[in-house]
Amino acid sequence: MRACILVLFFSVLLASSVVFTHIVSAEGDPASIPSKGDEAEIIFDPQLIELIFAGECEKVWNSLWPEAKKGDLKARAILSALVDQLWPGKPRILMPGRSRDLLSQRRDGVILGIHSLGLNDKLDKRILSALKEPIMALGADYWEKLEECLELRDGAFCADYAVTGAKHQRVPSFERYVAEIDALLAAGMTPTCLYFSKNAREEWLREDEAWKKGWEESWKIHYGENWREVSEEILQKKIEENRKEKRDQKKVPVK
């Protein structure tokens, strides 16, 4: 039963998640962070991997944010990956002044991701594709124009277009974003690092167990002792609604 509910829950999150979810394996194995690969991958330096798994949040931040501000596209891409990391139990950074709300994570991920375009053609397209869902939330036309832009122009041009070329500015300039984050830092707010340790998986499991207990108690209050059967019924209904919606989308309108 719990597995069914989690499948539905994570299908929503993972459908919109950044493709860098392979950064750390579910077991928190440092070796699974890419340290070499083709040009379509963001490569994590060995020193950065060590800092992440040593739980050195401040050092990781200090190695990435100053470089991102200077124009280091790779640092921006790595921050985007860590900020928009939605897989449970994997290293994640919350920007200063942020809570764990999904909206803030997606906004920061999009801004950092857009402003990392220009690394190379393959990686630029992969980054943009990974951010499709949150960008689509800004407008389907906006997404289509950015996607078309990368087919015709280089990443740096398209990053600029995302800020200045759209009808309505939906992504701030990086200078404006830096001013926003630095103001929060100056006010004493700091980034938060989640699951920065070799025991990240165990940390998440403990947190998940607490979440599960609270979730079950909530359902019992609303639906009584038969809450499991009720939740399965709701899940099945949602699955059927999704299937019907997909079937309807495939139907050709009658002229």
mmCIF file of C-alpha atoms in Angstrom:
data_model
loop_
_atom_site.group_PDB
_atom_site.id
_atom_site.type_symbol
_atom_site.label_atom_id
_atom_site.label_comp_id
_atom_site.label_asym_id
_atom_site.label_seq_id
_atom_site.Cartn_x
_atom_site.Cartn_y
_atom_site.Cartn_z
ATOM 1 C CA MET A 1 0.000 0.000 0.000
ATOM 2 C CA ARG A 2 2.681 2.455 1.034
ATOM 3 C CA ALA A 3 4.597 1.604 -2.134
ATOM 4 C CA CYS A 4 1.548 2.493 -4.239
ATOM 5 C CA ILE A 5 1.151 5.862 -2.562
ATOM 6 C CA LEU A 6 4.848 6.641 -2.922
ATOM 7 C CA VAL A 7 4.757 5.700 -6.616
ATOM 8 C CA LEU A 8 2.070 8.308 -7.179
ATOM 9 C CA PHE A 9 3.842 10.880 -4.991
ATOM 10 C CA PHE A 10 7.239 10.515 -6.604
ATOM 11 C CA SER A 11 5.849 10.214 -10.135
ATOM 12 C CA VAL A 12 4.819 13.855 -9.761
ATOM 13 C CA LEU A 13 8.176 14.949 -8.365
ATOM 14 C CA LEU A 14 10.439 12.907 -10.583
ATOM 15 C CA ALA A 15 8.632 13.799 -13.766
ATOM 16 C CA SER A 16 9.799 17.359 -13.245
ATOM 17 C CA SER A 17 13.126 16.605 -11.625
ATOM 18 C CA VAL A 18 16.474 17.646 -12.982
ATOM 19 C CA VAL A 19 18.362 14.957 -14.888
ATOM 20 C CA PHE A 20 21.262 15.219 -12.472
ATOM 21 C CA THR A 21 19.470 12.806 -10.164
ATOM 22 C CA HIS A 22 22.228 10.295 -10.830
ATOM 23 C CA ILE A 23 24.626 12.531 -8.887
ATOM 24 C CA VAL A 24 24.449 10.243 -5.889
ATOM 25 C CA SER A 25 23.093 6.732 -5.746
ATOM 26 C CA ALA A 26 20.263 5.807 -3.411
ATOM 27 C CA GLU A 27 22.855 4.321 -1.103
ATOM 28 C CA GLY A 28 24.827 7.551 -1.012
ATOM 29 C CA ASP A 29 27.853 6.038 -2.725
ATOM 30 C CA PRO A 30 30.417 8.758 -3.552
ATOM 31 C CA ALA A 31 31.612 6.718 -6.525
ATOM 32 C CA SER A 32 28.269 7.259 -8.229
ATOM 33 C CA ILE A 33 28.850 11.003 -8.562
ATOM 34 C CA PRO A 34 30.173 11.590 -12.086
ATOM 35 C CA SER A 35 33.871 12.429 -12.005
ATOM 36 C CA LYS A 36 34.446 11.631 -15.644
ATOM 37 C CA GLY A 37 32.236 11.208 -18.670
ATOM 38 C CA ASP A 38 31.142 12.721 -21.972
ATOM 39 C CA GLU A 39 30.405 16.362 -22.654
ATOM 40 C CA ALA A 40 26.701 15.857 -21.873
ATOM 41 C CA GLU A 41 27.467 15.391 -18.175
ATOM 42 C CA ILE A 42 28.247 17.847 -15.422
ATOM 43 C CA ILE A 43 31.509 16.598 -13.953
ATOM 44 C CA PHE A 44 31.957 16.931 -10.201
ATOM 45 C CA ASP A 45 35.548 17.518 -9.124
ATOM 46 C CA PRO A 46 36.855 14.850 -6.698
ATOM 47 C CA GLN A 47 37.515 17.535 -4.075
ATOM 48 C CA LEU A 48 33.884 18.670 -4.242
ATOM 49 C CA ILE A 49 32.660 15.082 -3.895
ATOM 50 C CA GLU A 50 34.804 14.658 -0.774
ATOM 51 C CA LEU A 51 33.428 17.874 0.735
ATOM 52 C CA ILE A 52 29.836 16.793 0.088
ATOM 53 C CA PHE A 53 30.274 13.446 1.769
ATOM 54 C CA ALA A 54 32.230 14.968 4.629
ATOM 55 C CA GLY A 55 29.201 17.134 5.387
ATOM 56 C CA GLU A 56 31.133 20.348 4.692
ATOM 57 C CA CYS A 57 28.186 22.518 3.697
ATOM 58 C CA GLU A 58 29.931 25.872 4.112
ATOM 59 C CA LYS A 59 32.988 24.754 2.133
ATOM 60 C CA VAL A 60 30.845 23.384 -0.708
ATOM 61 C CA TRP A 61 28.919 26.655 -0.842
ATOM 62 C CA ASN A 62 32.096 28.740 -0.725
ATOM 63 C CA SER A 63 33.604 26.714 -3.551
ATOM 64 C CA LEU A 64 30.567 27.201 -5.809
ATOM 65 C CA TRP A 65 28.777 30.500 -5.158
ATOM 66 C CA PRO A 66 31.760 32.875 -5.545
ATOM 67 C CA GLU A 67 32.716 31.113 -8.791
ATOM 68 C CA ALA A 68 29.121 31.204 -10.034
ATOM 69 C CA LYS A 69 29.065 34.959 -9.400
ATOM 70 C CA LYS A 70 32.272 35.386 -11.398
ATOM 71 C CA GLY A 71 30.677 33.715 -14.418
ATOM 72 C CA ASP A 72 31.739 30.084 -13.958
ATOM 73 C CA LEU A 73 29.010 28.234 -15.885
ATOM 74 C CA LYS A 74 29.975 24.859 -14.466
ATOM 75 C CA ALA A 75 29.587 26.143 -10.891
ATOM 76 C CA ARG A 76 26.153 27.480 -11.790
ATOM 77 C CA ALA A 77 25.144 24.160 -13.356
ATOM 78 C CA ILE A 78 26.285 22.190 -10.299
ATOM 79 C CA LEU A 79 24.388 24.559 -8.002
ATOM 80 C CA SER A 80 21.310 24.177 -10.190
ATOM 81 C CA ALA A 81 21.626 20.402 -9.920
ATOM 82 C CA LEU A 82 22.010 20.480 -6.142
ATOM 83 C CA VAL A 83 19.288 23.082 -5.618
ATOM 84 C CA ASP A 84 16.725 21.329 -7.812
ATOM 85 C CA GLN A 85 17.613 17.866 -6.524
ATOM 86 C CA LEU A 86 14.320 16.155 -5.682
ATOM 87 C CA TRP A 87 15.383 12.545 -5.187
ATOM 88 C CA PRO A 88 15.098 11.567 -1.509
ATOM 89 C CA GLY A 89 18.298 11.025 0.405
ATOM 90 C CA LYS A 90 20.544 12.719 -2.158
ATOM 91 C CA PRO A 91 22.679 15.828 -1.562
ATOM 92 C CA ARG A 92 20.685 19.021 -1.839
ATOM 93 C CA ILE A 93 21.354 22.707 -1.193
ATOM 94 C CA LEU A 94 18.689 25.195 -0.186
ATOM 95 C CA MET A 95 19.693 28.724 -1.130
ATOM 96 C CA PRO A 96 19.911 31.294 1.710
ATOM 97 C CA GLY A 97 16.553 32.281 3.139
ATOM 98 C CA ARG A 98 14.740 29.347 1.546
ATOM 99 C CA SER A 99 12.575 26.738 3.184
ATOM 100 C CA ARG A 100 12.017 23.286 1.715
ATOM 101 C CA ASP A 101 9.075 24.442 -0.376
ATOM 102 C CA LEU A 102 9.047 23.136 -3.923
ATOM 103 C CA LEU A 103 8.343 26.516 -5.519
ATOM 104 C CA SER A 104 11.561 28.096 -4.210
ATOM 105 C CA GLN A 105 13.624 25.072 -5.232
ATOM 106 C CA ARG A 106 12.256 25.079 -8.764
ATOM 107 C CA ARG A 107 12.716 28.849 -9.132
ATOM 108 C CA ASP A 108 16.341 28.732 -7.973
ATOM 109 C CA GLY A 109 17.010 25.666 -10.125
ATOM 110 C CA VAL A 110 15.629 27.347 -13.250
ATOM 111 C CA ILE A 111 17.517 30.608 -12.713
ATOM 112 C CA LEU A 112 20.844 28.874 -12.065
ATOM 113 C CA GLY A 113 20.245 26.402 -14.895
ATOM 114 C CA ILE A 114 19.334 29.040 -17.480
ATOM 115 C CA HIS A 115 22.382 31.094 -16.547
ATOM 116 C CA SER A 116 24.645 28.039 -16.901
ATOM 117 C CA LEU A 117 23.826 27.683 -20.607
ATOM 118 C CA GLY A 118 26.902 28.094 -22.775
ATOM 119 C CA LEU A 119 28.959 25.105 -21.563
ATOM 120 C CA ASN A 120 28.535 23.104 -24.785
ATOM 121 C CA ASP A 121 25.689 22.260 -27.158
ATOM 122 C CA LYS A 122 24.961 18.783 -25.775
ATOM 123 C CA LEU A 123 25.011 19.830 -22.143
ATOM 124 C CA ASP A 124 23.010 22.991 -22.807
ATOM 125 C CA LYS A 125 20.210 20.945 -24.372
ATOM 126 C CA ARG A 126 20.312 18.449 -21.539
ATOM 127 C CA ILE A 127 20.113 21.169 -18.895
ATOM 128 C CA LEU A 128 17.202 22.866 -20.654
ATOM 129 C CA SER A 129 15.389 19.554 -21.112
ATOM 130 C CA ALA A 130 15.822 18.787 -17.413
ATOM 131 C CA LEU A 131 14.178 22.089 -16.547
ATOM 132 C CA LYS A 132 11.266 21.630 -18.943
ATOM 133 C CA GLU A 133 8.533 21.201 -16.339
ATOM 134 C CA PRO A 134 9.279 24.286 -14.210
ATOM 135 C CA ILE A 135 9.936 26.373 -17.346
ATOM 136 C CA MET A 136 6.632 25.188 -18.835
ATOM 137 C CA ALA A 137 4.989 26.506 -15.677
ATOM 138 C CA LEU A 138 6.197 29.949 -16.769
ATOM 139 C CA GLY A 139 4.393 29.483 -20.083
ATOM 140 C CA ALA A 140 4.341 26.850 -22.819
ATOM 141 C CA ASP A 141 5.234 29.467 -25.425
ATOM 142 C CA TYR A 142 8.222 30.523 -23.337
ATOM 143 C CA TRP A 143 9.514 26.938 -23.225
ATOM 144 C CA GLU A 144 9.010 26.435 -26.965
ATOM 145 C CA LYS A 145 10.932 29.594 -27.801
ATOM 146 C CA LEU A 146 13.848 28.624 -25.558
ATOM 147 C CA GLU A 147 13.926 25.126 -27.041
ATOM 148 C CA GLU A 148 13.857 26.553 -30.558
ATOM 149 C CA CYS A 149 16.558 29.050 -29.616
ATOM 150 C CA LEU A 150 18.988 26.270 -28.646
ATOM 151 C CA GLU A 151 18.387 24.592 -31.992
ATOM 152 C CA LEU A 152 19.441 27.740 -33.821
ATOM 153 C CA ARG A 153 21.830 29.625 -31.543
ATOM 154 C CA ASP A 154 24.414 28.999 -28.823
ATOM 155 C CA GLY A 155 23.618 28.632 -25.131
ATOM 156 C CA ALA A 156 24.965 32.034 -24.100
ATOM 157 C CA PHE A 157 22.671 33.776 -26.584
ATOM 158 C CA CYS A 158 19.669 31.768 -25.362
ATOM 159 C CA ALA A 159 20.426 32.509 -21.708
ATOM 160 C CA ASP A 160 20.355 36.199 -22.591
ATOM 161 C CA TYR A 161 17.163 35.697 -24.593
ATOM 162 C CA ALA A 162 15.517 34.023 -21.581
ATOM 163 C CA VAL A 163 16.059 37.267 -19.664
ATOM 164 C CA THR A 164 15.662 40.022 -22.249
ATOM 165 C CA GLY A 165 14.103 38.510 -25.366
ATOM 166 C CA ALA A 166 10.845 37.246 -23.922
ATOM 167 C CA LYS A 167 7.691 39.356 -24.007
ATOM 168 C CA HIS A 168 7.542 39.321 -20.226
ATOM 169 C CA GLN A 169 10.700 38.863 -18.172
ATOM 170 C CA ARG A 170 10.319 35.530 -16.406
ATOM 171 C CA VAL A 171 13.934 34.895 -15.441
ATOM 172 C CA PRO A 172 15.930 37.677 -13.761
ATOM 173 C CA SER A 173 19.381 38.648 -14.931
ATOM 174 C CA PHE A 174 22.128 36.866 -13.044
ATOM 175 C CA GLU A 175 23.288 40.184 -11.612
ATOM 176 C CA ARG A 176 19.839 40.738 -10.149
ATOM 177 C CA TYR A 177 19.745 37.206 -8.762
ATOM 178 C CA VAL A 178 23.198 37.636 -7.198
ATOM 179 C CA ALA A 179 22.018 40.850 -5.529
ATOM 180 C CA GLU A 180 19.009 38.974 -4.127
ATOM 181 C CA ILE A 181 21.077 36.099 -2.700
ATOM 182 C CA ASP A 182 23.889 38.315 -1.410
ATOM 183 C CA ALA A 183 21.349 40.514 0.393
ATOM 184 C CA LEU A 184 20.041 37.429 2.187
ATOM 185 C CA LEU A 185 23.596 36.395 3.081
ATOM 186 C CA ALA A 186 24.313 39.890 4.401
ATOM 187 C CA ALA A 187 21.189 39.610 6.568
ATOM 188 C CA GLY A 188 22.708 36.578 8.258
ATOM 189 C CA MET A 189 20.870 33.889 6.331
ATOM 190 C CA THR A 190 22.898 30.915 5.166
ATOM 191 C CA PRO A 191 22.395 28.045 2.732
ATOM 192 C CA THR A 192 21.134 24.764 4.108
ATOM 193 C CA CYS A 193 22.643 21.469 3.027
ATOM 194 C CA LEU A 194 20.582 18.293 3.226
ATOM 195 C CA TYR A 195 21.963 14.759 3.142
ATOM 196 C CA PHE A 196 25.594 15.888 2.965
ATOM 197 C CA SER A 197 27.138 12.759 4.446
ATOM 198 C CA LYS A 198 27.999 9.161 3.720
ATOM 199 C CA ASN A 199 24.994 8.235 5.852
ATOM 200 C CA ALA A 200 22.605 10.311 3.745
ATOM 201 C CA ARG A 201 20.426 7.326 2.960
ATOM 202 C CA GLU A 202 20.020 6.475 6.636
ATOM 203 C CA GLU A 203 19.218 10.112 7.447
ATOM 204 C CA TRP A 204 16.503 10.184 4.827
ATOM 205 C CA LEU A 205 15.034 6.874 5.996
ATOM 206 C CA ARG A 206 14.700 8.241 9.530
ATOM 207 C CA GLU A 207 13.045 11.382 8.207
ATOM 208 C CA ASP A 208 10.811 9.316 5.928
ATOM 209 C CA GLU A 209 9.722 7.124 8.828
ATOM 210 C CA ALA A 210 8.663 10.208 10.787
ATOM 211 C CA TRP A 211 6.818 11.538 7.726
ATOM 212 C CA LYS A 212 5.110 8.180 7.223
ATOM 213 C CA LYS A 213 3.925 8.054 10.831
ATOM 214 C CA GLY A 214 2.454 11.550 10.649
ATOM 215 C CA TRP A 215 0.847 10.799 7.296
ATOM 216 C CA GLU A 216 -0.786 7.602 8.576
ATOM 217 C CA GLU A 217 -2.117 9.357 11.672
ATOM 218 C CA SER A 218 -3.626 12.062 9.486
ATOM 219 C CA TRP A 219 -5.417 9.520 7.292
ATOM 220 C CA LYS A 220 -6.690 7.631 10.341
ATOM 221 C CA ILE A 221 -8.206 10.835 11.712
ATOM 222 C CA HIS A 222 -10.019 11.511 8.434
ATOM 223 C CA TYR A 223 -10.948 7.976 7.332
ATOM 224 C CA GLY A 224 -10.748 5.795 10.446
ATOM 225 C CA GLU A 225 -9.160 2.371 10.681
ATOM 226 C CA ASN A 226 -10.060 1.566 7.055
ATOM 227 C CA TRP A 227 -7.825 4.364 5.765
ATOM 228 C CA ARG A 228 -5.631 1.977 3.763
ATOM 229 C CA GLU A 229 -8.544 0.776 1.647
ATOM 230 C CA VAL A 230 -9.752 4.346 1.175
ATOM 231 C CA SER A 231 -6.320 5.578 0.061
ATOM 232 C CA GLU A 232 -5.986 2.688 -2.409
ATOM 233 C CA GLU A 233 -9.368 3.610 -3.845
ATOM 234 C CA ILE A 234 -8.294 7.243 -4.234
ATOM 235 C CA LEU A 235 -5.040 6.183 -5.893
ATOM 236 C CA GLN A 236 -6.838 3.899 -8.352
ATOM 237 C CA LYS A 237 -9.299 6.660 -9.183
ATOM 238 C CA LYS A 238 -6.415 9.050 -9.886
ATOM 239 C CA ILE A 239 -4.740 6.493 -12.158
ATOM 240 C CA GLU A 240 -7.971 6.016 -14.128
ATOM 241 C CA GLU A 241 -8.424 9.781 -14.459
ATOM 242 C CA ASN A 242 -4.882 10.127 -15.818
ATOM 243 C CA ARG A 243 -5.460 7.337 -18.332
ATOM 244 C CA LYS A 244 -8.715 8.903 -19.502
ATOM 245 C CA GLU A 245 -7.036 12.291 -19.862
ATOM 246 C CA LYS A 246 -4.302 10.772 -22.036
ATOM 247 C CA ARG A 247 -6.869 8.954 -24.180
ATOM 248 C CA ASP A 248 -8.851 12.168 -24.641
ATOM 249 C CA GLN A 249 -5.719 14.037 -25.674
ATOM 250 C CA LYS A 250 -5.105 11.525 -28.465
ATOM 251 C CA LYS A 251 -8.594 11.893 -29.924
ATOM 252 C CA VAL A 252 -8.801 13.862 -33.159
ATOM 253 C CA PRO A 253 -11.452 16.588 -32.964
ATOM 254 C CA VAL A 254 -14.468 16.011 -35.210
ATOM 255 C CA LYS A 255 -14.743 18.729 -37.850
#
